[in-house]
XYZ file of C-alpha atoms in Angstrom:
445
model
C 81.371 95.623 139.244
C 79.915 96.803 135.923
C 81.542 99.250 133.521
C 79.016 101.934 134.463
C 79.419 101.584 138.246
C 83.209 101.209 138.290
C 85.316 104.176 139.365
C 87.483 105.831 136.673
C 90.620 104.435 138.334
C 89.177 100.901 138.460
C 88.072 101.180 134.839
C 91.567 102.251 133.766
C 93.080 99.321 135.643
C 90.640 96.947 133.940
C 91.539 98.328 130.506
C 95.258 98.191 131.328
C 95.016 94.523 132.276
C 93.149 93.703 129.050
C 95.569 95.685 126.877
C 98.653 94.091 128.436
C 97.146 90.581 128.335
C 96.450 90.901 124.606
C 99.243 93.197 123.416
C 102.308 91.525 124.981
C 101.758 88.078 123.397
C 100.707 89.798 120.143
C 104.011 91.686 120.106
C 105.921 88.440 120.551
C 104.069 86.822 117.652
C 104.640 89.863 115.424
C 108.380 89.860 116.123
C 108.575 86.124 115.400
C 107.323 86.620 111.840
C 110.363 88.490 110.415
C 112.636 86.031 112.208
C 111.629 83.462 109.567
C 113.279 85.582 106.877
C 116.294 86.339 109.082
C 116.848 82.629 109.778
C 116.587 81.784 106.086
C 119.010 84.600 105.227
C 121.561 83.470 107.810
C 121.465 79.873 106.557
C 121.361 80.597 102.822
C 123.981 83.346 103.137
C 126.668 80.708 103.665
C 125.846 79.127 100.301
C 127.035 82.182 98.372
C 126.241 85.743 97.369
C 124.107 84.766 94.370
C 121.948 82.471 96.504
C 121.487 85.174 99.149
C 120.570 87.733 96.494
C 118.038 85.318 95.015
C 116.557 84.708 98.453
C 116.321 88.458 99.052
C 114.322 89.034 95.873
C 112.017 86.038 96.364
C 111.421 86.842 100.050
C 110.525 90.451 99.221
C 108.005 89.242 96.641
C 106.472 86.692 99.020
C 106.303 89.167 101.901
C 104.551 91.693 99.679
C 102.095 89.101 98.381
C 101.167 87.909 101.864
C 100.999 91.408 103.390
C 98.396 92.370 100.793
C 96.090 89.774 102.346
C 96.627 90.878 105.946
C 92.947 91.851 105.927
C 92.257 88.160 106.529
C 93.519 88.685 110.073
C 92.139 92.174 110.646
C 88.612 91.690 109.293
C 88.274 88.283 110.940
C 89.390 89.643 114.318
C 86.738 92.380 114.235
C 83.923 90.116 113.042
C 84.666 87.334 115.540
C 85.114 89.772 118.452
C 81.694 91.311 117.768
C 79.997 87.949 118.014
C 81.976 87.135 121.161
C 80.694 90.365 122.660
C 77.158 89.389 121.657
C 77.622 86.095 123.519
C 77.310 83.900 120.407
C 80.487 81.800 120.334
C 79.031 79.389 117.801
C 78.472 82.191 115.295
C 81.877 83.677 116.169
C 83.700 80.483 115.211
C 81.469 80.033 112.165
C 82.525 83.542 111.098
C 86.136 82.550 111.599
C 85.727 79.435 109.456
C 84.427 81.612 106.612
C 87.659 83.615 106.819
C 89.745 80.437 106.765
C 87.925 79.091 103.699
C 88.468 82.454 101.981
C 92.173 82.187 102.821
C 92.384 78.767 101.161
C 90.659 80.023 98.012
C 92.917 83.074 97.770
C 95.985 80.939 98.402
C 95.075 78.579 95.569
C 94.564 81.561 93.252
C 97.968 83.010 94.126
C 99.668 79.659 93.445
C 97.963 79.471 90.060
C 99.398 82.875 89.173
C 102.895 82.612 90.666
C 104.008 79.144 89.503
C 103.900 79.811 85.737
C 104.993 83.461 85.972
C 107.792 83.178 88.564
C 110.682 83.706 86.061
C 109.003 86.787 84.595
C 108.256 88.245 88.031
C 111.868 87.756 89.126
C 113.133 89.361 85.896
C 110.746 92.298 86.394
C 112.351 93.005 89.762
C 115.780 93.309 88.189
C 117.449 90.118 89.393
C 120.927 89.569 87.979
C 121.655 86.620 85.687
C 123.403 84.789 88.518
C 120.720 85.449 91.170
C 117.627 84.943 88.978
C 117.687 81.106 88.883
C 117.933 80.926 92.696
C 115.182 83.503 93.125
C 112.919 81.596 90.733
C 113.557 78.299 92.507
C 112.847 79.750 95.943
C 109.784 81.655 94.758
C 108.178 78.652 93.043
C 108.667 76.311 95.980
C 107.724 78.873 98.627
C 104.592 79.833 96.705
C 103.249 76.387 97.576
C 103.184 77.549 101.198
C 101.071 80.651 100.524
C 97.748 78.903 101.317
C 99.227 77.920 104.685
C 100.445 81.494 105.287
C 96.980 82.867 104.558
C 95.303 80.246 106.762
C 97.672 81.324 109.543
C 96.564 84.947 109.031
C 92.852 84.075 109.121
C 93.238 81.680 112.057
C 95.228 84.277 113.974
C 92.298 86.641 113.415
C 89.895 84.037 114.796
C 91.884 83.580 117.991
C 92.452 87.300 118.463
C 88.721 87.818 118.090
C 88.228 85.189 120.777
C 90.537 87.332 122.967
C 93.392 84.813 122.704
C 96.798 86.162 121.621
C 98.838 83.614 123.572
C 98.168 80.687 121.238
C 99.437 82.636 118.175
C 102.604 83.423 120.144
C 103.198 79.752 120.982
C 102.544 78.696 117.386
C 104.859 81.407 116.040
C 107.696 80.331 118.357
C 107.242 76.660 117.445
C 107.105 77.588 113.763
C 110.318 79.603 113.987
C 112.202 76.771 115.701
C 110.885 74.191 113.220
C 111.788 76.438 110.296
C 115.368 76.878 111.514
C 115.877 73.155 112.155
C 114.344 72.125 108.827
C 116.379 74.704 106.923
C 119.674 73.529 108.376
C 118.783 69.870 107.788
C 117.551 70.293 104.218
C 120.083 72.911 103.040
C 123.192 71.235 104.449
C 122.172 67.768 105.654
C 120.259 66.838 102.500
C 122.429 69.147 100.358
C 119.390 70.710 98.657
C 120.802 74.233 98.693
C 118.359 77.118 98.407
C 115.565 74.697 97.454
C 116.013 73.062 100.863
C 115.502 76.420 102.549
C 112.288 76.945 100.615
C 110.976 73.453 101.399
C 111.857 73.847 105.076
C 109.871 77.080 105.275
C 106.902 75.560 103.434
C 106.814 72.569 105.794
C 107.011 74.847 108.844
C 104.192 77.009 107.494
C 101.897 74.045 106.928
C 102.749 72.815 110.416
C 101.675 76.188 111.836
C 98.480 76.148 109.779
C 97.703 72.635 111.007
C 98.242 73.676 114.634
C 95.827 76.575 114.204
C 93.233 74.403 112.499
C 93.360 71.887 115.357
C 92.581 74.675 117.826
C 89.804 76.181 115.686
C 88.224 72.813 114.852
C 88.170 71.838 118.533
C 86.432 75.126 119.301
C 83.941 74.556 116.494
C 83.052 71.082 117.775
C 82.782 72.327 121.342
C 80.263 75.004 120.348
C 78.497 73.121 117.564
C 79.744 75.364 114.720
C 79.746 73.986 111.185
C 83.089 73.465 109.450
C 81.652 73.325 105.930
C 82.289 76.176 103.499
C 79.385 78.610 103.267
C 79.246 80.646 100.055
C 77.373 83.544 101.628
C 79.720 83.681 104.614
C 82.833 83.534 102.427
C 81.422 86.298 100.227
C 80.690 88.427 103.311
C 84.255 87.916 104.556
C 85.610 88.979 101.176
C 83.408 92.065 101.083
C 84.523 93.080 104.570
C 88.141 92.651 103.478
C 87.995 94.767 100.296
C 88.230 98.175 102.043
C 91.115 96.922 104.188
C 92.803 95.631 101.024
C 92.510 99.129 99.515
C 93.968 100.587 102.721
C 96.892 98.159 102.656
C 97.654 98.761 98.967
C 97.610 102.522 99.545
C 100.044 102.147 102.435
C 102.325 99.919 100.345
C 102.250 102.572 97.600
C 103.373 105.196 100.118
C 106.318 103.052 101.227
C 107.279 102.293 97.604
C 107.200 106.001 96.708
C 109.404 106.804 99.699
C 111.944 104.157 98.653
C 111.905 105.356 95.033
C 112.541 108.948 96.159
C 115.375 107.832 98.453
C 116.950 105.986 95.511
C 116.948 109.227 93.492
C 118.813 111.003 96.309
C 121.912 108.813 95.911
C 123.494 105.590 97.107
C 124.254 106.853 100.618
C 120.702 108.102 101.081
C 119.009 104.922 99.864
C 121.298 102.859 102.093
C 120.465 105.069 105.083
C 116.773 104.971 104.167
C 116.742 101.167 104.213
C 118.362 101.148 107.652
C 115.842 103.664 109.002
C 112.921 101.857 107.383
C 113.957 98.606 109.052
C 114.025 100.384 112.434
C 110.699 102.089 111.715
C 109.163 98.690 110.930
C 110.530 97.231 114.158
C 109.066 100.104 116.187
C 105.772 99.540 114.390
C 105.562 96.026 115.860
C 105.354 97.440 119.397
C 102.624 99.898 118.396
C 100.796 97.360 116.235
C 100.529 95.058 119.255
C 98.388 97.705 120.988
C 96.373 98.077 117.775
C 95.694 94.329 117.756
C 94.454 94.573 121.333
C 92.242 97.414 120.142
C 90.721 95.316 117.368
C 89.776 92.551 119.786
C 88.589 94.737 122.680
C 86.585 97.270 120.651
C 84.876 94.566 118.605
C 83.832 92.802 121.795
C 82.442 95.949 123.409
C 80.429 96.885 120.328
C 79.102 93.346 120.009
C 77.929 93.709 123.610
C 76.156 97.027 122.755
C 78.477 98.829 125.186
C 79.376 102.111 123.464
C 80.546 103.724 126.705
C 82.949 100.859 127.293
C 84.207 101.149 123.708
C 84.818 104.897 124.084
C 86.645 104.472 127.389
C 88.758 101.620 126.019
C 89.600 103.724 122.957
C 90.663 106.649 125.150
C 92.846 104.452 127.339
C 94.504 102.767 124.364
C 95.309 106.159 122.834
C 97.010 107.081 126.114
C 98.976 103.834 125.870
C 99.904 104.601 122.266
C 101.217 108.052 123.161
C 103.162 106.747 126.175
C 104.754 103.892 124.226
C 105.482 106.281 121.342
C 107.299 108.687 123.664
C 109.311 105.818 125.167
C 110.259 104.513 121.712
C 111.238 108.004 120.576
C 113.577 108.453 123.538
C 115.017 104.977 122.885
C 115.737 105.862 119.241
C 117.575 109.070 120.194
C 119.667 107.348 122.856
C 120.501 104.284 120.745
C 121.526 106.099 117.548
C 125.286 105.811 118.203
C 124.910 102.079 118.885
C 122.292 101.259 116.257
C 123.892 102.613 113.075
C 127.261 100.766 113.364
C 125.342 97.477 113.359
C 124.361 98.151 109.749
C 127.137 100.256 108.241
C 130.649 101.565 108.773
C 130.257 104.157 106.011
C 130.434 107.643 107.551
C 128.475 109.117 104.636
C 125.562 106.779 105.288
C 125.717 107.543 109.015
C 125.707 111.289 108.342
C 122.603 110.920 106.176
C 120.814 108.737 108.719
C 121.508 110.631 111.973
C 119.276 113.706 111.421
C 116.566 111.599 109.801
C 116.523 109.353 112.883
C 115.746 112.407 115.002
C 112.662 113.008 112.830
C 111.675 109.364 113.292
C 112.086 109.673 117.062
C 109.960 112.829 117.248
C 107.213 111.192 115.187
C 106.763 108.144 117.423
C 103.990 109.619 119.645
C 102.101 110.476 116.441
C 102.652 106.913 115.214
C 101.346 105.635 118.543
C 98.041 107.464 118.090
C 97.778 106.349 114.448
C 98.326 102.665 115.150
C 95.909 102.620 118.064
C 93.078 104.441 116.287
C 93.673 102.312 113.192
C 93.148 99.229 115.361
C 90.109 100.740 117.083
C 88.365 101.512 113.781
C 89.285 98.081 112.401
C 87.771 96.514 115.503
C 84.643 98.551 114.836
C 84.493 97.239 111.265
C 84.964 100.768 109.896
C 86.956 99.575 106.884
C 85.368 101.870 104.247
C 86.427 104.973 106.168
C 89.950 103.599 106.667
C 90.238 103.002 102.917
C 89.114 106.552 102.059
C 91.394 108.083 104.680
C 94.427 106.179 103.398
C 93.718 107.131 99.780
C 93.533 110.794 100.879
C 96.837 110.370 102.706
C 98.452 108.880 99.593
C 97.158 111.727 97.414
C 98.675 114.333 99.757
C 101.925 112.470 100.449
C 102.889 111.555 96.875
C 103.479 115.076 95.453
C 105.218 116.248 98.634
C 107.592 113.291 98.617
C 108.275 113.531 94.879
C 109.306 117.184 95.298
C 112.018 116.315 97.835
C 114.811 115.713 95.257
C 113.956 119.021 93.579
C 113.569 121.184 96.667
C 116.478 119.659 98.569
C 116.785 118.572 102.174
C 117.814 115.028 101.354
C 116.780 112.097 103.486
C 115.793 114.313 106.409
C 113.233 116.067 104.205
C 111.925 112.721 102.985
C 111.352 111.509 106.547
C 109.746 114.845 107.350
C 107.336 114.002 104.506
C 106.807 110.583 106.088
C 105.983 112.327 109.374
C 103.534 114.563 107.489
C 101.944 111.393 106.140
C 101.526 109.989 109.648
C 100.163 113.339 110.863
C 97.503 113.316 108.149
C 96.584 109.785 109.143
C 96.372 110.840 112.780
C 94.057 113.753 111.952
C 91.723 111.671 109.790
C 91.539 108.902 112.387
C 91.122 111.337 115.293
C 88.271 113.145 113.540
C 86.537 109.818 112.938
C 87.003 108.681 116.529
C 85.601 111.997 117.788
C 82.567 111.812 115.493
C 81.257 108.598 117.072
C 80.082 107.298 113.674
C 82.211 104.200 114.213
C 80.183 103.208 117.297
C 77.897 100.787 115.493
C 76.718 98.085 117.908
C 75.447 94.557 117.402
C 76.749 91.114 116.479
C 77.285 92.308 112.890
C 77.997 95.750 111.515
């Protein structure tokens, strides 16, 4: 039964099956990523407070550095999915190899910058005299794993584009287990301290990268795709990633401004803000899983010149985003009394967080639409629009957020500003989806 001849109910069922098949494993892989940091923290935390503080600073720096290059996954997913939709698997894998080569080049560049400047970077972030040496040690060793981290991002994009989110889940689980075992063995068994934790993580990351490369190389040989670096292809991958890089940097700026404003509100507010932000990030994983499905599905439809299928899939995924957002919002409201004591026993912090959590809960359906449409437009290769929309959002959000300490309202007002930010994003993305300008078909955009 073709898309055109299928009944609306049958079409919805088809989209539901595709979304679930891609989103559920993607969610598992996304959740596995922060578990690396949690495992390291649990193991290093027993070495001492200074070591844990050093790990916290170095991990934040590494996470920021890697998240900046998340376009390696997003742009690669869209490009590969388009070629899959066009029926050209050889070109799809060739496109993916270009992304992997770009990841290696960027990783080498980051190492060249971080190794000599690690002490200065740690000092810039305000590390204490006791924590700074541990942070520098961890940062320098872990930086050696950045090429592997970026290869994992690009390879994940390749497999997502090929409509495979199960393999990334299996690799992420194996990587997490290996990381935990290596950390325990090297930190305590080999008595290497925080350096052992860093080396264990680096080894696990290269193991994950190797597993991905085995899968991609097998696919390349099966379909006769070249594995050699292609300058034009690498340049095209970089150009496709620039708008998504701008989008990511703008989003990071928004989150940094929010944290800076919370810090100005007082110790209780910044503590409550960090708790809420951690929950907000966790909720984002569930919504981002649907967005990842959107990247893969929309890219495939457009590569197959099926604009009707792309529109219908977009509509169904938005419905999923709203439904999941409502469910998450209800869960946040109901779990507030249980959630906050896990992080703090301070009644002042709880009092600051409780009303702000209500704002977060109410905003989840909006977040659901934002994440889904973000993924849809990424899958369509509409990066330039996403960059412009996020810059506009930053321009509107920044003055509103910075006025919060002056106008009052505390943390609740700040999270109301965050909800305004998500509402602006929703409007810009909705207007774009309604316009149809993103429906550009063909194997390449």
